[in-house]
């Protein structure tokens, strides 16, 4: 490949890009390559990546742009990461590839297969929700992923147990990890996914994932994600869902640590009666940088979206929140709610928060707001004046702030797990 | 019990308290009155340990200890209680949860055993009767969306739970109708004992019909400019503060 590309880093990625063996995905991959050649990865001034300079970060920390080979990983390590008391279908990903030996699931009410085994019809679906041209990192994933995983839930099926999805990551030879998931939930289905992203060591890797989810008519999906990685993890998640008539989709993202994490979460509300919920909590210390870019697209009348993100930032950490709500002309009677609240605990912590509303319909209810402040001194004094120690009082107040997000977790065992993670973090912030 | 000597305090460099002297013995009730902005709440806050106020001169001893040397939580644990003029709303923290933490931390400091959930609830029930506070408020976030009267009642309820030896009630009566006033005063009176003392900050002599003070002090421009018996409150009710202001302002010219 000698074609001139926009920037050097894009070229490095393209040179190393893995060429998929599955024939029915070659055309899609080519689309990714063409897009990247024309557009390149975001430059410093790119509006969408203005506060999160990923190209620069990657240039400084990634030297081997090839795919990370399978890491050494055993059942003990997997066991250590399992969420206590959670009865689940366990999917273990080793550097982005599903590890069938370490996974443990029974395909009741759903089927799971590798992209290599997709029918022509199924393969057609890949890349139709997370479109290459929407985001350069989605395009990059499209050029780089090896084997994707396709989960299919047939019409009317309810997957009772949640999926517990563990992503183990480690630079190994190459530093680039490109998981690719497609969830195809047909009409009247239900499923819950709980995802945990784990670093196997402290070396820098670049995790660039794409998850596409189709939530068909009257289906209900919950997707939970925990990001608690090493301080050198660089990560972009492209998560896109198409939500159809009367369907609901809820996303929950808890971010605790990483060098630079960017979450692109897009909800396409494609029909009436559907609902999209986005909850996020980021509790950061050190130099962690977490950027949540969300996008909800109301296209038809009578759909609702709710979004609540909260952050507590200590040390030199940085948070970015950008919430886009797009209400198209046909989307009358839309209810869209968005809120982002932040507490800064140190003078060096930074938050950039920006709601972006674009409303073309005239009969809608949209509200948005953001706040950034310090811990409330008056509240702190009030608690102390009742005999509660300062540290304890601080913990109570911070937990009260964060707890509102945790209340949206529907799975008890997972909620307990998140509470313990949050309390531990707040104790050290 | 409490001895305040020549107390000076300022906020952001502005002196507010300019030499307060006050002696309080166990069993006594002291009323502090005075025009708006004279420094009553400042005095209460300084005693409770609010950090924004800087003590520039003077000393305060409480049961032989240097009160100013203690952080706010230890003052509370030693037995100082401030009923806030404006109780703070704290979303996300339930009243019950908050009180249980407070009671147990205070008990730990005093070397008393921790209360388990059952014992705590029965103590709560007992004290709730005292101020006729609605059970429903207990599971709600602390003071959040409480009416003015509910907030004031909640302050006295907390006082009952924490069993202080010195209670400072900062305008706990303001904004209460006569029924609520009776309930709140009744609660305060039931908690009174020969071993504890009360400071009531108020604008209204009405309260002093229910909580009868042994002494009444007038605070003006950061100083106690007049002290007397409960009859002084009646005089103030009738004549206002102008005569006192004239006395003070005239004397300093
Ligand atoms: N945080 C603050 N910053 C600056 N000035 C303050 C602050 N708090 C109080 N003051 C000033 O200190 C003075 C005394 O206020 P304080 O609240 O103690 O009065 P008060 O006697 O309690 O009045 P009121 O009867 O209205 O409650 C006032 O002039 C007030 O403006
Ligand atoms: Mg006052």
XYZ file of C-alpha atoms and ligand atoms in Angstrom:
714
model
C 0.000 0.000 0.000
C 1.742 3.073 -1.175
C -1.190 5.404 -1.574
C -0.805 8.670 0.239
C -2.947 8.792 3.316
C -4.033 11.729 5.401
C -1.591 11.106 8.178
C 1.246 8.839 9.113
C -0.530 7.065 11.909
C -3.330 5.997 9.581
C -0.723 4.629 7.229
C 0.900 2.614 10.002
C -2.440 1.078 10.852
C -3.305 0.337 7.266
C 0.020 -1.314 6.620
C -0.524 -3.641 9.529
C -4.233 -4.197 8.899
C -5.200 -7.805 9.045
C -6.913 -9.057 5.930
C -9.865 -11.139 6.847
C -10.152 -14.609 5.405
C -13.915 -14.648 5.330
C -14.743 -13.919 1.756
C -18.124 -12.420 2.408
C -16.527 -9.615 4.462
C -13.850 -8.575 2.000
C -15.980 -5.875 0.414
C -16.794 -4.372 3.799
C -13.173 -4.357 4.764
C -12.263 -2.593 1.562
C -14.815 0.070 2.385
C -13.020 0.628 5.685
C -9.690 0.903 3.980
C -10.986 3.370 1.400
C -12.579 5.500 4.051
C -9.425 5.640 6.122
C -7.296 6.467 3.131
C -9.535 9.406 2.324
C -10.351 10.658 5.780
C -7.593 9.373 8.031
C -7.780 9.142 11.786
C -8.888 12.360 13.463
C -6.340 15.132 13.392
C -5.707 17.332 16.419
C -8.347 19.828 15.388
C -11.086 17.374 14.487
C -14.234 18.675 16.168
C -15.459 15.278 17.317
C -12.124 14.480 18.948
C -11.235 17.979 20.100
C -10.628 17.080 23.761
C -9.419 13.536 23.191
C -6.340 13.547 21.028
C -6.248 9.891 20.185
C -3.971 10.130 17.184
C -1.368 11.853 19.293
C -1.828 9.385 22.126
C -1.448 6.455 19.751
C 1.627 7.935 18.104
C 3.299 8.258 21.471
C 2.377 4.844 22.849
C 1.898 2.389 20.022
C 4.884 1.177 18.059
C 3.615 -2.136 16.773
C 0.404 -1.561 14.868
C -0.228 -5.249 14.284
C -2.896 -7.291 16.018
C -1.974 -8.566 19.479
C -1.579 -12.368 19.357
C -3.420 -14.606 21.747
C -2.210 -13.924 25.296
C -1.475 -16.660 27.775
C -4.572 -16.900 29.916
C -5.782 -19.644 32.200
C -8.973 -20.634 33.954
C -7.708 -19.294 37.291
C -7.265 -15.812 35.865
C -10.728 -15.958 34.398
C -12.199 -17.147 37.669
C -10.582 -14.276 39.532
C -12.468 -11.801 37.386
C -15.905 -13.376 37.610
C -18.589 -11.308 39.255
C -19.640 -13.022 42.483
C -23.024 -14.746 42.581
C -23.779 -13.963 38.972
C -25.265 -16.923 37.176
C -24.414 -16.157 33.575
C -23.369 -17.334 30.139
C -19.649 -16.707 30.220
C -17.928 -15.381 27.115
C -14.192 -14.894 27.398
C -12.375 -12.807 24.844
C -8.627 -13.098 24.603
C -7.204 -10.081 22.812
C -10.465 -9.552 21.009
C -11.039 -13.160 19.953
C -13.591 -15.413 21.585
C -11.821 -18.153 23.539
C -14.108 -21.164 23.415
C -12.040 -23.179 25.861
C -12.310 -20.628 28.638
C -15.855 -19.594 27.847
C -18.747 -21.487 29.289
C -22.217 -21.149 27.879
C -25.086 -23.215 26.652
C -26.892 -21.949 23.622
C -30.347 -22.034 25.052
C -32.613 -19.582 23.266
C -29.779 -18.103 21.239
C -26.969 -19.109 18.913
C -23.466 -17.832 18.726
C -21.016 -18.128 15.885
C -17.861 -16.777 14.421
C -18.063 -14.419 11.456
C -16.287 -17.107 9.414
C -19.392 -19.239 9.646
C -21.941 -16.612 8.688
C -24.339 -17.245 5.850
C -24.206 -14.743 3.025
C -27.389 -13.194 4.322
C -26.012 -12.786 7.830
C -22.724 -11.409 6.592
C -24.650 -8.711 4.759
C -25.704 -7.302 8.112
C -22.222 -6.629 9.418
C -21.377 -2.964 9.163
C -24.932 -1.849 8.477
C -25.489 -0.494 11.980
C -21.982 0.709 12.851
C -21.309 2.263 9.490
C -17.755 2.725 8.354
C -18.307 6.317 7.315
C -19.702 7.369 10.700
C -16.463 7.209 12.608
C -12.833 6.686 11.603
C -12.228 4.266 14.475
C -15.200 2.170 13.432
C -13.617 2.166 9.981
C -10.295 1.166 11.487
C -11.891 -1.732 13.341
C -13.502 -2.796 10.077
C -10.117 -3.006 8.416
C -8.462 -4.779 11.351
C -10.763 -7.253 13.046
C -9.918 -10.918 12.678
C -12.839 -13.039 13.760
C -16.015 -11.349 14.851
C -18.695 -12.898 17.018
C -22.309 -13.044 15.976
C -25.026 -13.628 18.541
C -28.476 -14.385 17.307
C -31.595 -14.441 19.439
C -34.490 -15.928 17.535
C -37.946 -14.426 17.516
C -39.774 -14.580 20.814
C -36.869 -16.018 22.807
C -35.924 -14.766 26.230
C -32.344 -15.387 27.308
C -32.918 -15.734 31.030
C -29.369 -15.627 32.301
C -27.278 -12.592 31.473
C -24.171 -12.851 29.344
C -21.020 -12.164 31.284
C -18.502 -10.971 28.745
C -14.900 -10.698 29.894
C -12.405 -8.989 27.626
C -8.816 -9.795 28.558
C -6.276 -7.554 26.912
C -2.507 -7.539 26.647
C -0.069 -6.213 24.070
C 1.505 -9.324 22.614
C 3.655 -8.786 19.559
C 1.165 -6.302 18.125
C -0.544 -3.793 20.407
C -3.843 -3.503 18.591
C -6.938 -5.387 19.714
C -10.057 -5.221 17.560
C -13.085 -7.079 18.892
C -16.127 -7.075 16.686
C -19.568 -8.141 17.867
C -22.918 -8.241 16.170
C -25.991 -8.890 18.280
C -29.075 -9.710 16.326
C -32.074 -9.678 18.630
C -35.183 -10.529 16.692
C -38.684 -9.430 17.613
C -40.027 -10.049 21.139
C -36.724 -11.084 22.638
C -34.936 -10.203 25.853
C -31.305 -10.367 26.890
C -28.804 -8.743 29.214
C -25.085 -8.310 28.649
C -22.553 -7.508 31.334
C -19.176 -6.625 29.978
C -15.916 -6.181 31.838
C -12.739 -4.929 30.269
C -9.572 -6.196 31.910
C -5.874 -5.510 31.401
C -3.556 -8.461 31.879
C -0.563 -6.231 32.557
C 0.576 -2.609 32.552
C 1.827 -2.401 28.964
C 0.059 -0.092 26.536
C -2.444 -1.600 24.132
C -5.009 -0.084 21.840
C -8.411 -1.664 22.186
C -10.650 -0.572 19.346
C -13.969 -2.337 19.467
C -17.159 -2.237 17.469
C -20.425 -3.608 18.784
C -23.516 -3.510 16.617
C -26.851 -4.311 18.129
C -30.149 -4.737 16.408
C -33.037 -4.501 18.836
C -36.055 -5.599 16.832
C -39.714 -4.846 17.509
C -40.774 -5.146 21.102
C -37.419 -6.500 22.270
C -35.688 -5.465 25.481
C -31.938 -5.377 25.840
C -29.720 -4.194 28.667
C -26.056 -3.642 28.158
C -23.716 -2.982 31.090
C -20.056 -2.195 30.782
C -17.228 -1.756 33.286
C -13.967 -0.164 32.265
C -11.351 -0.604 34.951
C -8.127 -1.035 33.083
C -4.443 -0.373 33.469
C -3.248 3.216 33.485
C -1.754 2.716 30.022
C -4.826 1.314 28.282
C -5.935 3.229 25.208
C -9.391 2.434 24.057
C -12.164 3.353 21.666
C -15.542 1.690 21.872
C -17.942 2.130 19.030
C -21.287 0.931 20.183
C -24.233 1.432 17.856
C -27.778 0.161 18.215
C -30.787 0.218 15.945
C -33.887 0.239 18.088
C -37.149 -0.702 16.442
C -40.821 -0.399 17.245
C -41.767 -0.672 20.945
C -38.300 -1.918 21.791
C -36.146 -0.708 24.682
C -32.432 -0.570 24.980
C -30.481 0.534 28.067
C -26.777 1.131 28.288
C -24.845 1.524 31.509
C -21.167 2.423 31.546
C -18.968 2.523 34.632
C -15.501 3.883 33.907
C -12.843 3.723 36.597
C -9.446 3.683 34.960
C -7.529 3.879 31.707
C -4.966 6.081 30.009
C -7.411 7.358 27.401
C -10.858 5.924 26.867
C -13.337 7.085 24.303
C -16.852 5.688 24.272
C -18.934 6.386 21.202
C -22.439 5.290 22.048
C -25.157 5.765 19.440
C -28.813 4.939 19.786
C -30.922 5.055 16.659
C -34.572 5.213 17.635
C -36.059 4.005 14.386
C -39.721 3.617 15.150
C -42.545 4.690 17.421
C -42.932 3.430 20.953
C -39.288 2.674 21.474
C -37.072 3.845 24.284
C -33.358 4.324 24.680
C -31.618 4.829 28.038
C -28.036 5.770 28.675
C -26.505 5.867 32.131
C -22.878 6.503 32.839
C -20.648 6.978 35.829
C -16.990 7.913 35.674
C -14.918 8.074 38.850
C -11.396 8.949 37.949
C -8.077 9.577 39.603
C -4.465 9.784 38.464
C -4.193 10.796 34.821
C -7.149 8.817 33.532
C -8.999 10.390 30.649
C -12.509 9.240 29.799
C -14.583 10.686 27.002
C -18.229 9.733 26.613
C -19.676 10.777 23.308
C -23.296 9.799 23.044
C -25.696 10.244 20.220
C -29.411 9.615 20.168
C -31.307 9.941 16.940
C -35.075 10.312 17.182
C -36.502 9.571 13.755
C -40.173 8.735 14.386
C -42.946 10.045 16.629
C -43.535 8.886 20.198
C -40.136 7.640 21.234
C -38.338 8.412 24.485
C -34.729 8.772 25.438
C -33.232 9.241 28.891
C -29.658 10.019 29.557
C -27.868 10.586 32.834
C -24.099 10.722 33.177
C -22.260 11.614 36.358
C -18.610 12.042 37.081
C -16.305 12.538 40.040
C -12.839 13.612 39.041
C -9.776 13.713 41.245
C -6.059 14.259 40.754
C -5.212 15.188 37.159
C -7.973 13.176 35.588
C -10.051 14.432 32.750
C -13.609 13.770 31.737
C -15.395 14.679 28.549
C -19.112 14.444 28.031
C -20.730 15.213 24.739
C -24.378 14.363 24.392
C -26.031 14.773 21.045
C -29.771 14.598 20.702
C -31.107 14.719 17.208
C -34.862 15.008 16.736
C -35.933 14.709 13.120
C -38.904 16.443 11.631
C -41.094 13.343 11.772
C -40.279 12.662 15.386
C -43.194 14.537 16.943
C -44.085 13.809 20.571
C -40.514 12.915 21.350
C -39.450 12.934 24.994
C -35.736 13.406 25.339
C -34.047 13.979 28.640
C -30.362 14.516 29.182
C -28.358 15.400 32.247
C -24.659 15.470 33.064
C -23.403 16.311 36.564
C -19.827 16.498 37.706
C -17.878 16.975 40.895
C -14.288 18.089 40.650
C -12.229 17.131 43.682
C -8.965 18.680 42.632
C -7.816 21.887 40.990
C -6.041 19.892 38.312
C -9.009 17.797 37.262
C -10.829 18.902 34.136
C -14.276 18.288 32.723
C -15.493 19.366 29.303
C -19.196 18.935 28.989
C -21.359 19.804 26.070
C -24.964 19.040 25.252
C -25.786 19.263 21.562
C -29.425 19.443 20.646
C -30.699 19.588 17.149
C -34.463 19.623 17.021
C -36.443 19.727 13.786
C -39.844 18.693 15.126
C -42.013 21.246 16.902
C -44.063 19.171 19.316
C -41.421 17.623 21.527
C -40.288 17.638 25.139
C -36.560 17.949 25.419
C -34.604 18.902 28.456
C -30.932 18.966 29.129
C -28.634 20.301 31.749
C -25.173 20.028 33.069
C -23.554 21.018 36.318
C -19.988 21.057 37.510
C -19.070 21.845 41.065
C -17.073 20.944 44.087
C -18.163 18.832 46.975
C -20.832 20.802 48.853
C -19.074 22.371 51.879
C -22.296 23.201 53.643
C -23.508 19.634 53.380
C -20.147 18.409 54.598
C -20.300 20.704 57.628
C -23.869 19.675 58.372
C -22.860 16.015 58.557
C -19.773 16.783 60.618
C -21.852 18.866 62.993
C -23.807 15.696 63.710
C -20.680 13.840 64.750
C -19.851 12.156 61.451
C -16.112 12.157 60.731
C -14.949 14.214 57.782
C -13.766 11.270 55.681
C -16.951 9.361 56.349
C -19.064 12.427 55.573
C -17.229 12.952 52.324
C -17.777 9.316 51.401
C -21.481 9.581 52.185
C -21.888 12.636 49.983
C -19.909 11.252 47.075
C -21.700 7.959 47.251
C -25.046 9.729 47.350
C -24.060 11.524 44.165
C -22.914 8.375 42.379
C -25.636 6.120 43.762
C -28.305 7.616 41.560
C -26.650 5.960 38.567
C -26.174 2.616 40.289
C -29.893 2.557 41.032
C -30.460 1.899 37.342
C -28.765 -1.500 37.499
C -31.378 -4.219 37.316
C -29.243 -7.276 38.121
C -28.738 -7.543 41.877
C -25.409 -9.419 41.884
C -23.960 -7.009 39.379
C -25.255 -4.040 41.323
C -23.564 -5.302 44.484
C -20.356 -5.721 42.530
C -20.539 -2.165 41.177
C -21.330 -0.772 44.619
C -18.198 -2.377 46.025
C -16.069 -1.050 43.149
C -17.524 2.423 43.556
C -17.073 2.470 47.318
C -13.495 1.355 46.992
C -12.779 4.063 44.462
C -14.545 6.773 46.452
C -12.582 5.798 49.530
C -9.393 6.696 47.663
C -10.530 9.766 45.777
C -19.985 24.281 81.098
C -19.362 26.816 78.340
C -17.135 29.795 78.800
C -16.614 32.288 75.996
C -14.000 34.958 76.582
C -13.401 37.944 74.321
C -14.257 35.994 71.173
C -13.436 37.682 67.880
C -14.175 36.050 64.548
C -14.152 37.176 60.952
C -15.167 35.874 57.590
C -13.109 36.577 54.511
C -11.242 39.221 56.463
C -14.365 41.039 57.694
C -14.673 41.035 61.480
C -18.151 39.884 62.563
C -17.761 38.953 66.227
C -15.957 41.646 68.162
C -15.424 40.440 71.692
C -18.134 38.092 72.958
C -18.181 37.103 76.615
C -20.618 34.508 77.864
C -20.753 31.999 80.740
C -23.224 29.148 80.672
C -23.786 26.703 83.497
C -25.503 23.306 83.405
C -29.284 23.529 83.550
C -29.434 27.080 82.204
C -31.325 28.416 79.222
C -29.856 31.486 77.523
C -31.741 33.408 74.867
C -29.785 35.441 72.327
C -31.700 38.104 70.467
C -30.630 40.925 68.222
C -31.306 42.653 64.938
C -30.649 40.942 61.587
C -27.014 40.644 60.701
C -25.765 41.243 64.232
C -23.775 38.004 64.316
C -26.053 35.487 66.068
C -25.657 32.749 63.485
C -21.974 33.520 63.224
C -21.577 32.878 66.938
C -23.513 29.614 66.615
C -21.408 28.530 63.620
C -18.137 29.388 65.324
C -19.160 27.298 68.325
C -20.057 24.387 66.054
C -16.741 24.682 64.221
C -17.539 26.002 60.788
C -14.212 26.440 59.007
C -15.141 29.505 56.963
C -15.048 31.581 60.117
C -11.661 32.523 61.417
C -11.281 33.052 65.135
C -8.879 35.950 65.497
C -8.911 36.395 69.246
C -10.311 34.971 72.443
C -11.044 31.533 73.825
C -13.877 29.104 74.334
C -13.799 26.274 76.823
C -16.417 23.558 76.962
C -16.410 21.268 79.982
C -12.805 22.179 80.565
C -11.699 21.476 76.982
C -10.486 24.042 74.450
C -13.462 23.908 72.118
C -11.766 25.868 69.337
C -9.132 23.179 69.137
C -11.617 20.475 68.177
C -12.882 19.699 64.698
C -16.649 19.942 64.130
C -17.313 16.218 64.475
C -15.493 16.022 67.802
C -17.400 19.020 69.127
C -20.613 17.186 68.286
C -19.302 14.040 69.932
C -18.352 16.052 73.038
C -21.968 17.157 73.243
C -22.383 20.391 71.280
C -25.422 20.440 69.034
C -26.358 23.165 66.571
C -29.876 23.241 65.207
C -29.280 25.060 61.930
C -31.182 28.189 61.005
C -31.217 26.818 57.466
C -30.913 23.018 57.558
C -29.082 21.721 54.509
C -30.794 19.482 51.969
C -28.718 16.426 51.164
C -30.003 14.435 48.202
C -29.208 10.760 48.064
C -28.599 10.312 51.796
C -31.608 8.909 53.635
C -32.449 10.452 56.981
C -32.379 7.074 58.697
C -29.055 6.065 57.232
C -27.521 9.415 58.087
C -28.757 9.334 61.670
C -27.584 5.810 62.243
C -24.102 6.729 61.094
C -24.141 9.835 63.270
C -25.489 8.143 66.383
C -23.029 5.290 66.157
C -20.037 7.519 65.559
C -21.012 9.654 68.532
C -21.542 6.543 70.671
C -18.199 5.134 69.632
C -16.484 8.355 70.726
C -18.304 8.284 74.055
C -17.333 4.672 74.620
C -20.894 3.407 74.315
C -21.845 0.231 72.466
C -22.952 0.450 68.818
C -26.664 0.234 68.165
C -27.737 -2.536 65.833
C -30.607 -1.988 63.392
C -33.257 -3.149 65.846
C -32.085 -1.051 68.775
C -31.567 1.930 66.556
C -35.091 1.701 65.178
C -36.647 1.486 68.601
C -34.640 4.503 69.764
C -35.781 6.325 66.663
C -39.427 5.471 67.277
C -39.205 6.705 70.836
C -37.628 10.035 69.861
C -39.922 10.525 66.885
C -42.878 10.718 69.242
C -41.203 13.546 71.079
C -41.363 15.866 68.087
C -44.303 14.181 66.382
C -42.327 13.762 63.207
C -43.781 11.718 60.368
C -42.243 8.283 59.822
C -42.355 8.839 56.067
C -39.733 11.565 56.306
C -37.235 9.082 57.685
C -36.872 7.103 54.486
C -36.595 10.205 52.344
C -33.375 11.994 51.492
C -32.218 14.221 54.338
C -34.253 17.447 54.345
C -34.787 17.204 50.610
C -38.153 18.698 49.757
C -39.069 18.953 53.451
C -41.291 21.885 54.330
C -39.808 24.585 56.559
C -41.611 23.164 59.584
C -40.501 19.611 58.799
C -36.902 20.739 58.574
C -37.057 22.438 61.968
C -38.716 19.430 63.532
C -36.083 17.225 62.017
C -33.400 19.344 63.691
C -34.970 18.830 67.106
C -35.454 15.161 66.344
C -31.723 14.857 65.588
C -30.987 16.676 68.822
C -33.100 14.132 70.684
C -31.220 11.284 69.015
C -27.769 12.666 69.773
C -28.438 13.689 73.402
C -26.171 16.737 73.517
C -25.202 18.602 76.671
C -25.187 22.006 74.972
C -27.836 22.718 72.372
C -27.754 25.835 70.240
C -31.060 26.456 68.523
C -30.613 29.013 65.778
C -34.048 30.451 65.015
C -35.672 27.061 65.266
C -38.949 28.910 65.812
C -38.827 31.128 62.739
C -41.559 30.288 60.269
C -43.370 27.872 62.563
C -47.092 28.173 63.175
C -48.270 28.016 66.746
C -48.952 24.260 66.723
C -45.541 23.444 65.324
C -43.978 25.886 67.761
C -45.663 24.104 70.659
C -44.486 20.720 69.454
C -40.914 21.865 68.934
C -40.760 23.668 72.300
C -42.295 20.708 74.020
C -39.588 18.498 72.536
C -36.870 20.862 73.711
C -38.332 21.089 77.206
C -38.562 17.335 77.572
C -34.894 17.023 76.705
C -33.918 19.628 79.287
C -32.155 18.386 82.387
C -30.054 19.830 85.211
C -26.986 18.568 83.332
C -27.506 20.203 79.997
C -27.852 23.737 78.770
C -29.574 25.458 75.872
C -28.880 28.565 73.834
C -31.924 29.758 71.915
C -31.363 32.311 69.196
C -34.626 33.972 68.323
C -36.313 37.112 67.073
C -39.573 36.376 68.783
C -40.407 36.571 72.446
C -43.323 34.202 71.656
C -40.924 31.253 71.783
C -39.737 32.315 75.211
C -43.229 31.760 76.581
C -42.629 28.089 75.898
C -38.917 27.776 76.455
C -38.405 30.037 79.421
C -34.915 31.526 79.519
C -32.864 32.210 82.622
C -30.986 34.957 80.790
C -31.616 37.084 77.734
C -28.721 38.663 75.822
C -28.833 41.195 73.044
C -26.216 40.824 70.353
C -25.533 43.881 68.263
C -22.660 44.548 65.907
C -20.779 41.505 67.119
C -21.002 42.232 70.822
C -23.362 41.360 73.640
C -24.565 44.835 74.463
C -27.200 44.024 77.022
C -28.060 41.096 79.262
C -30.972 40.604 81.556
C -33.703 38.332 82.760
C -36.628 37.108 80.672
C -38.349 40.472 81.124
C -35.789 41.953 78.744
C -37.353 39.944 75.939
C -40.729 41.474 76.696
C -39.211 44.966 76.574
C -37.632 44.184 73.222
C -40.897 42.855 71.869
C -42.587 46.097 72.799
C -39.901 48.673 72.049
C -37.795 47.045 69.362
C -34.030 47.455 69.196
C -33.767 51.176 68.461
C -33.249 52.223 72.051
C -30.445 49.729 72.428
C -28.888 50.707 69.104
C -29.003 54.363 70.118
C -27.358 53.558 73.418
C -24.576 51.650 71.763
C -24.091 53.832 68.695
C -24.373 56.986 70.771
C -21.780 55.793 73.256
C -19.251 54.946 70.587
C -19.408 58.347 68.870
N -20.318 33.778 54.272
C -20.344 35.101 54.557
N -19.607 35.953 53.823
C -19.614 37.279 54.083
N -20.338 37.838 55.079
C -21.080 37.034 55.843
C -21.134 35.635 55.619
N -21.950 35.095 56.536
C -22.404 36.123 57.280
N -21.897 37.291 56.871
C -22.171 38.612 57.442
O -21.962 38.542 58.822
C -22.910 39.353 59.498
C -23.581 38.538 60.573
O -24.360 37.516 59.985
P -25.163 36.465 60.839
O -25.758 35.491 59.895
O -24.302 35.941 61.903
O -26.310 37.371 61.454
P -27.572 36.973 62.315
O -27.512 37.775 63.532
O -27.668 35.501 62.444
O -28.745 37.504 61.387
P -30.231 36.956 61.157
O -31.036 37.443 62.304
O -30.655 37.603 59.894
O -30.143 35.470 61.063
C -23.863 39.886 58.448
O -23.495 41.195 58.157
C -23.626 38.972 57.271
O -23.843 39.677 56.072
Mg -28.969 34.087 61.801
